Tab-separated table of C-alpha atoms in Angstrom:
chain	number	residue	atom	x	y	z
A	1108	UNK	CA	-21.441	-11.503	-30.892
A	1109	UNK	CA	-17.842	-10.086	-30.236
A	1110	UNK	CA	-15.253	-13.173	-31.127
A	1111	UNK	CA	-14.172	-15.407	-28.208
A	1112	UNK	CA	-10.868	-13.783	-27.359
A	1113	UNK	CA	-12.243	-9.793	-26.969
A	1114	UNK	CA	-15.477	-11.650	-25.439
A	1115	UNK	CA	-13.106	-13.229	-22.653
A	1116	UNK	CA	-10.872	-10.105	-21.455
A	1117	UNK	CA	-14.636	-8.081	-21.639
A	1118	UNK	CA	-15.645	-10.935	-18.821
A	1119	UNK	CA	-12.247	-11.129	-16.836
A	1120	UNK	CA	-12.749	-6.682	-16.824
A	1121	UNK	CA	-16.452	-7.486	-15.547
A	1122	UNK	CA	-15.225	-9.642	-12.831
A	1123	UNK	CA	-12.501	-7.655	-11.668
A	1124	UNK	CA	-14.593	-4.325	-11.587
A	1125	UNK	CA	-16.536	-5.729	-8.455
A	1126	UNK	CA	-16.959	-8.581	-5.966
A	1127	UNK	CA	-19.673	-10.650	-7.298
A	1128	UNK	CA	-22.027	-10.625	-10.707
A	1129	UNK	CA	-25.239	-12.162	-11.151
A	1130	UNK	CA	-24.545	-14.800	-14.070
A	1131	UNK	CA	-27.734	-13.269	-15.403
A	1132	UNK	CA	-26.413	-9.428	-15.479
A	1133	UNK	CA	-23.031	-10.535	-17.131
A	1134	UNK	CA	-24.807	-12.469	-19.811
A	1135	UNK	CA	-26.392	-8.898	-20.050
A	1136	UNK	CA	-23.559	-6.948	-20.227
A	1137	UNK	CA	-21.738	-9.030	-22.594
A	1138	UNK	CA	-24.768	-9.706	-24.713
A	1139	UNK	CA	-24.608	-13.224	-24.633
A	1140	UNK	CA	-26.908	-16.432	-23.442
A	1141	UNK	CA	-26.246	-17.682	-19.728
A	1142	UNK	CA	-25.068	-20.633	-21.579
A	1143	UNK	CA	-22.186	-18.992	-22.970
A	1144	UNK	CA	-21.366	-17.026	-20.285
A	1145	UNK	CA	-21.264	-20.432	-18.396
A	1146	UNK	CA	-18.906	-21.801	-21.027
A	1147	UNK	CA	-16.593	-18.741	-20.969
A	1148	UNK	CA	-15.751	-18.712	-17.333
A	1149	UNK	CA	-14.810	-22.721	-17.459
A	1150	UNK	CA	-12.414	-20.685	-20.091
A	1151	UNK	CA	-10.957	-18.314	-17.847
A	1152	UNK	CA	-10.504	-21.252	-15.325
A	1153	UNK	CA	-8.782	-23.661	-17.636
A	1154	UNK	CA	-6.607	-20.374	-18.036
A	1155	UNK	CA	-5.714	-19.815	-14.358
A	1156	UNK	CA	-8.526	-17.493	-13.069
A	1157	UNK	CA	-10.119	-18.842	-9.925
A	1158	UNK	CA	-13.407	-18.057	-10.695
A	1159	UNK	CA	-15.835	-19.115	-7.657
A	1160	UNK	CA	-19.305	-19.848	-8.195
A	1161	UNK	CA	-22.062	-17.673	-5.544
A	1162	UNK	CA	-24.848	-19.584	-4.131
A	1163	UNK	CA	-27.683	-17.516	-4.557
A	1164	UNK	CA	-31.111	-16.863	-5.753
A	1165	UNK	CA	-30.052	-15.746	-9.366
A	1166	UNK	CA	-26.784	-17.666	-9.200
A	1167	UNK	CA	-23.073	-16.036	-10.124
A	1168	UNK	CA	-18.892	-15.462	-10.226
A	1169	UNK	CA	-16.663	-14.174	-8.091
A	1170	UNK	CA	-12.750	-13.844	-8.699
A	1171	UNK	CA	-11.175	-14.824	-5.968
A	1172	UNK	CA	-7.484	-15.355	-5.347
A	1173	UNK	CA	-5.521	-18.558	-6.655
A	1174	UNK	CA	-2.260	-20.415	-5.604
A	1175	UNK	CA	-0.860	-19.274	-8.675
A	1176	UNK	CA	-0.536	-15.308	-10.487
A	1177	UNK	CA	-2.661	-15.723	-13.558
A	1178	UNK	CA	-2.869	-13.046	-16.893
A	1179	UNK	CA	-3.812	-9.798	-15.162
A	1180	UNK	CA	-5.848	-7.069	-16.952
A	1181	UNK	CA	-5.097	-3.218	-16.247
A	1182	UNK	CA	-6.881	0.010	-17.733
A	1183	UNK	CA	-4.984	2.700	-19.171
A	1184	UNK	CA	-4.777	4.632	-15.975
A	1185	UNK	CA	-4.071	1.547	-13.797
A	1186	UNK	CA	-1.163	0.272	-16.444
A	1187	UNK	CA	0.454	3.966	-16.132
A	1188	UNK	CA	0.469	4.419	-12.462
A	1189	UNK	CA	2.136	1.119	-12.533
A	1190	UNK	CA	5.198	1.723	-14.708
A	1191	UNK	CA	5.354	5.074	-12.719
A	1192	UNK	CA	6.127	3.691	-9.341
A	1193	UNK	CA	8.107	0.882	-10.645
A	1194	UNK	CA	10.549	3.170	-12.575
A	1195	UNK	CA	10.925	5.050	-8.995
A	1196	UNK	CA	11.780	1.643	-7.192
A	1197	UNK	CA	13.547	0.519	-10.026
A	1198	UNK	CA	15.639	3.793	-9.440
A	1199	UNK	CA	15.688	4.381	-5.448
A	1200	UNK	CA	19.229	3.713	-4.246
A	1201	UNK	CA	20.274	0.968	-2.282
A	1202	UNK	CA	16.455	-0.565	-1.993
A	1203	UNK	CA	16.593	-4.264	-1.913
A	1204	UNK	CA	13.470	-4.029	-4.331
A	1205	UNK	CA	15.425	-2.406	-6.931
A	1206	UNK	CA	16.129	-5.164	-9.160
A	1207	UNK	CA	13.094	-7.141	-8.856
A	1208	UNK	CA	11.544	-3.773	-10.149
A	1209	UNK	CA	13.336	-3.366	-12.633
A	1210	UNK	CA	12.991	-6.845	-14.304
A	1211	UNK	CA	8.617	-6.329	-13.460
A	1212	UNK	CA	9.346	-3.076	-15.252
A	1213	UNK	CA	10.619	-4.634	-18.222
A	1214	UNK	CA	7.818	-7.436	-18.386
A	1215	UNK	CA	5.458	-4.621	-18.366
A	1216	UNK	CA	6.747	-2.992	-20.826
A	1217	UNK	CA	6.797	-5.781	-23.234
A	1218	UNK	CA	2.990	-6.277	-22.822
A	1219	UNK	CA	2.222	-2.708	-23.489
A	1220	UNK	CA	-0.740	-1.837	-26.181
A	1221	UNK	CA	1.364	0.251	-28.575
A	1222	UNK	CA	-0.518	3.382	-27.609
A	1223	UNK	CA	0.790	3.122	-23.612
A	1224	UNK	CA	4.142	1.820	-25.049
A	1225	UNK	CA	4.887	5.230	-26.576
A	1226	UNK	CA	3.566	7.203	-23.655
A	1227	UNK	CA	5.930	5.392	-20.943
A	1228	UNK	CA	8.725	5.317	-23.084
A	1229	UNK	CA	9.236	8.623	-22.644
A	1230	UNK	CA	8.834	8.517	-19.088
A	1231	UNK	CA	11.904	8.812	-17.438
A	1232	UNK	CA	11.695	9.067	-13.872
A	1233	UNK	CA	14.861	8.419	-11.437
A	1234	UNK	CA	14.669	8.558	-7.466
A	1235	UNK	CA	17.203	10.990	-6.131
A	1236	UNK	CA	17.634	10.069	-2.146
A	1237	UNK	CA	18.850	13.062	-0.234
A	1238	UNK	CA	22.624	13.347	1.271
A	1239	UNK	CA	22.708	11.074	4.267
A	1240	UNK	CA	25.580	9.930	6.934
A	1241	UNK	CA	24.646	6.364	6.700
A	1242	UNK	CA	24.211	3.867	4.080
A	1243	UNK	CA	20.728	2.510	3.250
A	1244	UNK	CA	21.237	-1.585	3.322
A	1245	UNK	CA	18.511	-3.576	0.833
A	1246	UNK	CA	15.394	-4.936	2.224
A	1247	UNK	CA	14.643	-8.681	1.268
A	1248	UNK	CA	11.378	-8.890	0.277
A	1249	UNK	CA	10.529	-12.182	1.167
A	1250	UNK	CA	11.915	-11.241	4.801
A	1251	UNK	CA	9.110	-7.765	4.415
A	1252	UNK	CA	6.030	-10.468	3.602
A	1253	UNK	CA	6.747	-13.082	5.785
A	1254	UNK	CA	6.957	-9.881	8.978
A	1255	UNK	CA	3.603	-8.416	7.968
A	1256	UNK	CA	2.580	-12.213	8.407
A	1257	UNK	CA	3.180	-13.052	11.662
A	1258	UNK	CA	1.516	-9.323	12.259
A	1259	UNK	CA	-1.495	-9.904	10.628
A	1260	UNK	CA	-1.368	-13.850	12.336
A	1261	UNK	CA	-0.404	-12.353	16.265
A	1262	UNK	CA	1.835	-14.838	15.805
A	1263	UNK	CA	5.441	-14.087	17.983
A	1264	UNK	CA	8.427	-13.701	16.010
A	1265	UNK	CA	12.461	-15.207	16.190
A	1266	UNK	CA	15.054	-13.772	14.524
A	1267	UNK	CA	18.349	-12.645	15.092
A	1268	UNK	CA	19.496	-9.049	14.775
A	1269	UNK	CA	22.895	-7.781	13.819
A	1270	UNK	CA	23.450	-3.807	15.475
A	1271	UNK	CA	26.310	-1.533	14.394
A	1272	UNK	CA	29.078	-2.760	16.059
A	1273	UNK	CA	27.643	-5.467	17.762
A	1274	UNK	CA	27.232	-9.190	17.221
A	1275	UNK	CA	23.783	-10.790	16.319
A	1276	UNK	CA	21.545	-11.357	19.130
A	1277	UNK	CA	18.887	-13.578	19.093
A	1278	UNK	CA	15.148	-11.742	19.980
A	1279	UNK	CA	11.691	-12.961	20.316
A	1280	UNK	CA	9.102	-10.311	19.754
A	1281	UNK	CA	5.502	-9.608	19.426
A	1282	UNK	CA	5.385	-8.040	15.996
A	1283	UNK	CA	2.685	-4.939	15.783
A	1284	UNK	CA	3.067	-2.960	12.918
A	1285	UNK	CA	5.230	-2.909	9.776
A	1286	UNK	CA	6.371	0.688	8.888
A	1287	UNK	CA	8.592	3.018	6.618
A	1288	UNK	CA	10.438	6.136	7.881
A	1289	UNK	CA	12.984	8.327	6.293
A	1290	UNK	CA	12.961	5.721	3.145
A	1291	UNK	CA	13.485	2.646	5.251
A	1292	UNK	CA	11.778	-0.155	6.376
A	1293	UNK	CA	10.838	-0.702	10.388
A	1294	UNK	CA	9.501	-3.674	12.572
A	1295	UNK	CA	7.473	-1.925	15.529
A	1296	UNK	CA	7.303	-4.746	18.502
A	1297	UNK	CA	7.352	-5.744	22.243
A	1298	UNK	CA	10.394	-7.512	23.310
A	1299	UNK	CA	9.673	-10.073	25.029
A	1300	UNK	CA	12.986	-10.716	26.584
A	1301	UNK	CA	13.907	-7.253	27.363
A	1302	UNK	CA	10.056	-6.484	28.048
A	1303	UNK	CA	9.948	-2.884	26.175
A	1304	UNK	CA	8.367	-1.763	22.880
A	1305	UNK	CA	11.833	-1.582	20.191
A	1306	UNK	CA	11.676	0.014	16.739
A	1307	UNK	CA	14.070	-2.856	14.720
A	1308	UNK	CA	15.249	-2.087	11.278
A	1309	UNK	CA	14.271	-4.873	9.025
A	1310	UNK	CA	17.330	-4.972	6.854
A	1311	UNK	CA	19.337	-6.273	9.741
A	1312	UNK	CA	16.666	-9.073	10.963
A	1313	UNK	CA	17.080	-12.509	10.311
A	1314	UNK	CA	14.247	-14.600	10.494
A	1315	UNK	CA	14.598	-17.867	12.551
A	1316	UNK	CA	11.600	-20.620	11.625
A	1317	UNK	CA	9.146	-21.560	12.904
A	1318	UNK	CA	7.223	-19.034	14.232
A	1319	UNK	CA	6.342	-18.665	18.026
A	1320	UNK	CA	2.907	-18.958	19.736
A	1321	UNK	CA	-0.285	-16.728	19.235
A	1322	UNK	CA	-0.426	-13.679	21.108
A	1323	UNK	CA	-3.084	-10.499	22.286
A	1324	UNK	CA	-1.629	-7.216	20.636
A	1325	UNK	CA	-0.673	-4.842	23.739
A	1326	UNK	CA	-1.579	-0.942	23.306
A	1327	UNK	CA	1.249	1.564	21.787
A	1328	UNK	CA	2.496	4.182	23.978
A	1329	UNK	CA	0.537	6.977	23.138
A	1330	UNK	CA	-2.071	5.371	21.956
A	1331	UNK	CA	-1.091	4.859	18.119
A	1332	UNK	CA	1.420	3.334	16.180
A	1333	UNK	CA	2.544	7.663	14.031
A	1334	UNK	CA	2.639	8.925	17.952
A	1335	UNK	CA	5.162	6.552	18.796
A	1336	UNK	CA	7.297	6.167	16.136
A	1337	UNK	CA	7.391	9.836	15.239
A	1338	UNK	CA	8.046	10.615	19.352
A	1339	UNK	CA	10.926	8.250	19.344
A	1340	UNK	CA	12.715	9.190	15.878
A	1341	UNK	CA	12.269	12.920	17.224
A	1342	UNK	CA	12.583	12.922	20.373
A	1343	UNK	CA	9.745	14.525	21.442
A	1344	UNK	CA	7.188	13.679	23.847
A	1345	UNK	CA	4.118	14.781	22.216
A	1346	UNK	CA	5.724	13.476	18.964
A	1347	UNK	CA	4.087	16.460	16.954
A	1348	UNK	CA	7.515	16.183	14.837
A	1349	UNK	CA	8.145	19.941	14.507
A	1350	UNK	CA	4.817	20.444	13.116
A	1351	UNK	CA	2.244	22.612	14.014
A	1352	UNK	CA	-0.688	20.506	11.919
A	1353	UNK	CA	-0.415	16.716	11.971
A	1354	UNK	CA	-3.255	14.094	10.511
A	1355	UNK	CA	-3.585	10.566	10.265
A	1356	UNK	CA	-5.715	9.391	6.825
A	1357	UNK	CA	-6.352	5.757	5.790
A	1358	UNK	CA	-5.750	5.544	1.908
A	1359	UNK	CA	-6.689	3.106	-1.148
A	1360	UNK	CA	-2.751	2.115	-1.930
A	1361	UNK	CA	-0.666	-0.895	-0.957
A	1362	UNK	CA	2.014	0.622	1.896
A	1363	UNK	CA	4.410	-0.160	0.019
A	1364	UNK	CA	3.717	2.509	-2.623
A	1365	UNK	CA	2.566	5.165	-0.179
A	1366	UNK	CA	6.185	4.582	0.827
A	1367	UNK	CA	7.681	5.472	-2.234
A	1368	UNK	CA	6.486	9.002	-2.200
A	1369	UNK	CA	6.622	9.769	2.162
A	1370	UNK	CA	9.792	10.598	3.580
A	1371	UNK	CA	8.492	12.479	6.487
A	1372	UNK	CA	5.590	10.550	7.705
A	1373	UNK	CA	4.490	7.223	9.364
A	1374	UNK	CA	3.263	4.540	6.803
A	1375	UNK	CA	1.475	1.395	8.028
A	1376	UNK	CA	0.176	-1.649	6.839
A	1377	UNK	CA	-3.867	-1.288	6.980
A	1378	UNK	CA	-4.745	-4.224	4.576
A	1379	UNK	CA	-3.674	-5.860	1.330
A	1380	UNK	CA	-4.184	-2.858	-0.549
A	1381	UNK	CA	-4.832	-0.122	1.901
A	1382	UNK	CA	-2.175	1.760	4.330
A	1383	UNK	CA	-2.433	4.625	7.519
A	1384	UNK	CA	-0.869	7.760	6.396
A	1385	UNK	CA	0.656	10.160	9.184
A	1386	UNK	CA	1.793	13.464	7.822
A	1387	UNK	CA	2.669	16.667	9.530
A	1388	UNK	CA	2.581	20.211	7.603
A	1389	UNK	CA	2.402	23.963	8.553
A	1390	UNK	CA	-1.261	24.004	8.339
A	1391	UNK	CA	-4.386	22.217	7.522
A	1392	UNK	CA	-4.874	22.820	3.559
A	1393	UNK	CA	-1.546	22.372	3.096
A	1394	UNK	CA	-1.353	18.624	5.119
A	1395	UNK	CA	-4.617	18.260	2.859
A	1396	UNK	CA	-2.958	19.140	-0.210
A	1397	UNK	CA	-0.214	16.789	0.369
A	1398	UNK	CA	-2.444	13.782	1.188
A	1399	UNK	CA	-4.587	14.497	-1.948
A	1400	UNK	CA	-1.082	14.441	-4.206
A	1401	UNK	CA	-1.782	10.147	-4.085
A	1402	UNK	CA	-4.459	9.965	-6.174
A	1403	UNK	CA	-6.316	7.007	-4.371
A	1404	UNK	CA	-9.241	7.073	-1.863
A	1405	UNK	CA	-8.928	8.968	1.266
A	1406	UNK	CA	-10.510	8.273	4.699
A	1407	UNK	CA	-9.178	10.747	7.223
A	1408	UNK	CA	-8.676	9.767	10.595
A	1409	UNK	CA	-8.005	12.083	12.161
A	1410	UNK	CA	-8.619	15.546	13.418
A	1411	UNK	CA	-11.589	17.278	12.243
A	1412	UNK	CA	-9.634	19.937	11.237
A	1413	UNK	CA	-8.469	17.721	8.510
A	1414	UNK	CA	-11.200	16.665	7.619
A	1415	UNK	CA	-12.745	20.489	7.590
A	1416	UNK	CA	-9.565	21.495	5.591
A	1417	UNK	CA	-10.560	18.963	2.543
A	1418	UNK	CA	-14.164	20.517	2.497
A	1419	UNK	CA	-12.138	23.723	2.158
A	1420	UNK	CA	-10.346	23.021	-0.612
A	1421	UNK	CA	-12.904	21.308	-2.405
A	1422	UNK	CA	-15.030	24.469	-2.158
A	1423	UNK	CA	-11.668	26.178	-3.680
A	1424	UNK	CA	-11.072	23.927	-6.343
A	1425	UNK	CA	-14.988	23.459	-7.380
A	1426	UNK	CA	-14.778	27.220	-7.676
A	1427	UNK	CA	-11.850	26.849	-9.891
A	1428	UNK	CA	-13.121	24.380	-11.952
A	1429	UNK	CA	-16.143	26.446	-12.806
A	1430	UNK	CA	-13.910	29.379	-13.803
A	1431	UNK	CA	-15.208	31.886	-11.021
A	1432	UNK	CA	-11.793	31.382	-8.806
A	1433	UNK	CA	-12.041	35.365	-8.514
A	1434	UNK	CA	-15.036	34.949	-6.102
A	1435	UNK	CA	-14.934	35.947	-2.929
A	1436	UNK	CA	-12.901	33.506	-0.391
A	1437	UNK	CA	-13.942	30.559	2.336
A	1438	UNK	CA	-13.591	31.450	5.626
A	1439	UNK	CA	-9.944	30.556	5.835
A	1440	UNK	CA	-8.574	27.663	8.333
A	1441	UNK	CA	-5.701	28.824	10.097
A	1442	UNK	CA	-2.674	26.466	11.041
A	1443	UNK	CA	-3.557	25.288	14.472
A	1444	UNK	CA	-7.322	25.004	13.919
């Protein structure tokens, strides 16, 4: 029997790898009686984990979220990814996240198994914004959660809002979607007062408390959240942004670090951990391509000929993979379809 310590972080890595366990499969796994295992997760409790117990035929855990950010436990692959889109917050200028990145950055660090510790170390990545007219003002991210909030809750919001040039006005808006654009951060909502959808940049808002009544979301011109906001930051009508191929995916990463790596695309809140992705691109591989550069899950949306463009590169990089990329080629997708 592995000693208590290794036997623990083997159970938290159980429990985090799915939703529940059988207490009968863990003791299993672990190679240990149900007593034990039984004994071990009071363990994990008495160390911050709230493990719930599932009703149930065969009985079992569940980690489920706390009022409090216990020990966490990453993979190789998970730790990496993680100092990797730190170091570019930690390094984007003028993002209100910045520091608070940078000090998570260093905790990491400190924590690292020896053999990651050498790895990142020589990581040195640094965010290089392109020229711009205007300043990008920091983002408070207390001020990003407690948005996404009241969107998630329909809940109406108060705040006042400080324009260029202008003095703060006081606004009261239904709050709809949470999005990035261009490297900075954007409240799409209906005004109430002024009864019009607005596009209000979150650095300038200043939340006033409490919160306003319960509301039923309205429908987006155009029918989605990427139509609008790309038609109004263009100027175009059928908001196709220049493009000649544009898709809408749903992938496996928190929006915030979908935002780190889109500058020319829509990113929305879609859950705690998932975000909407609209891109645009010159044709369908190559909007395919640039969706597959995340490296998380993708669900596509939207068109088909998305979706038929991923099937063609998969056939392409299968090939590849088996060493016959001389065969003959797919039947090729062409820009517009």
């Amino acid at each position: 029997m592995p000693k208590t310590s290794a036997r623990l972080l083997a159970l938290l890595s159980l429990l985090q790898a799915r939703r529940d366990w059988p207490g009968t499969l863990l003791a299993e796994r672990l190679d240990i009686s149900l007593r034990t295992v039984r004994r071990d997760v009071d363990r994990l409790r008495e160390l911050g984990y709230p493990i719930a117990a599932v009703k149930g035929p065969d009985g079992g855990y569940r980690l489920s979220a706390g009022t409090e950010l216990p020990p966490l436990l990453f993979d190789d692959e998970q730790a990496v990814a993680l100092i990797i889109a730190l170091q570019i917050a930690a390094t984007t200028p003028g993002d209100g996240l910045a520091e608070a990145a940078a000090r998570a950055l260093d905790t990491i660090r400190q924590v690292l198994p020896a053999r990651l510790r050498h790895r990142v170390n020589a990581l040195r990545v640094t965010a290089v914004e392109p020229p711009t007219t205007r300043p990008v003002a920091p983002v408070d991210g207390d001020v990003l959660l407690a948005i996404s909030a009241a969107v998630h809750a329909h809940e109406v919001l108060r705040f006042d809002y400080a324009s260029e040039g202008a003095d703060k006005h006081p606004r009261r808006v239904e709050p709809h979607h949470v999005i990035t654009w261009d490297g900075r951060w954007y409240l799409v909502a209906w005004d109430l007062d002024r009864d019009e959808w607005r596009i209000f940049r979150v650095d300038r808002i200043i939340l006033r408390t409490p919160n306003g009544p319960r509301f039923t979301p309205r429908a987006l011109p155009g029918g989605d959240v990427a139509t609008y906001v790309i038609g109004r930051f263009r100027g175009s009508d059928d908001a196709s942004g220049g493009w000649p191929c544009r898709g809408t995916v749903i992938l496996d990463l928190p929006a915030a670090t979908a935002a780190l790596y889109t500058r020319d695309g829509v990113v929305e809140e879609f859950g705690p951990d998932r975000c909407r992705l609209t891109l645009g691109s010159w044709s369908w591989p190559s909007l395919a391509a640039a969706v597959a550069r995340f490296d998380a899950d993708i669900d596509v949306v939207g068109p088909d000929e998305l979706t038929n463009a991923f099937a063609h590169l998969a056939r392409r990089f299968t090939r590849t993979a088996a060493g016959s990329g001389t065969a003959a080629p797919a039947s090729r997708v062409e820009p517009n379809g």
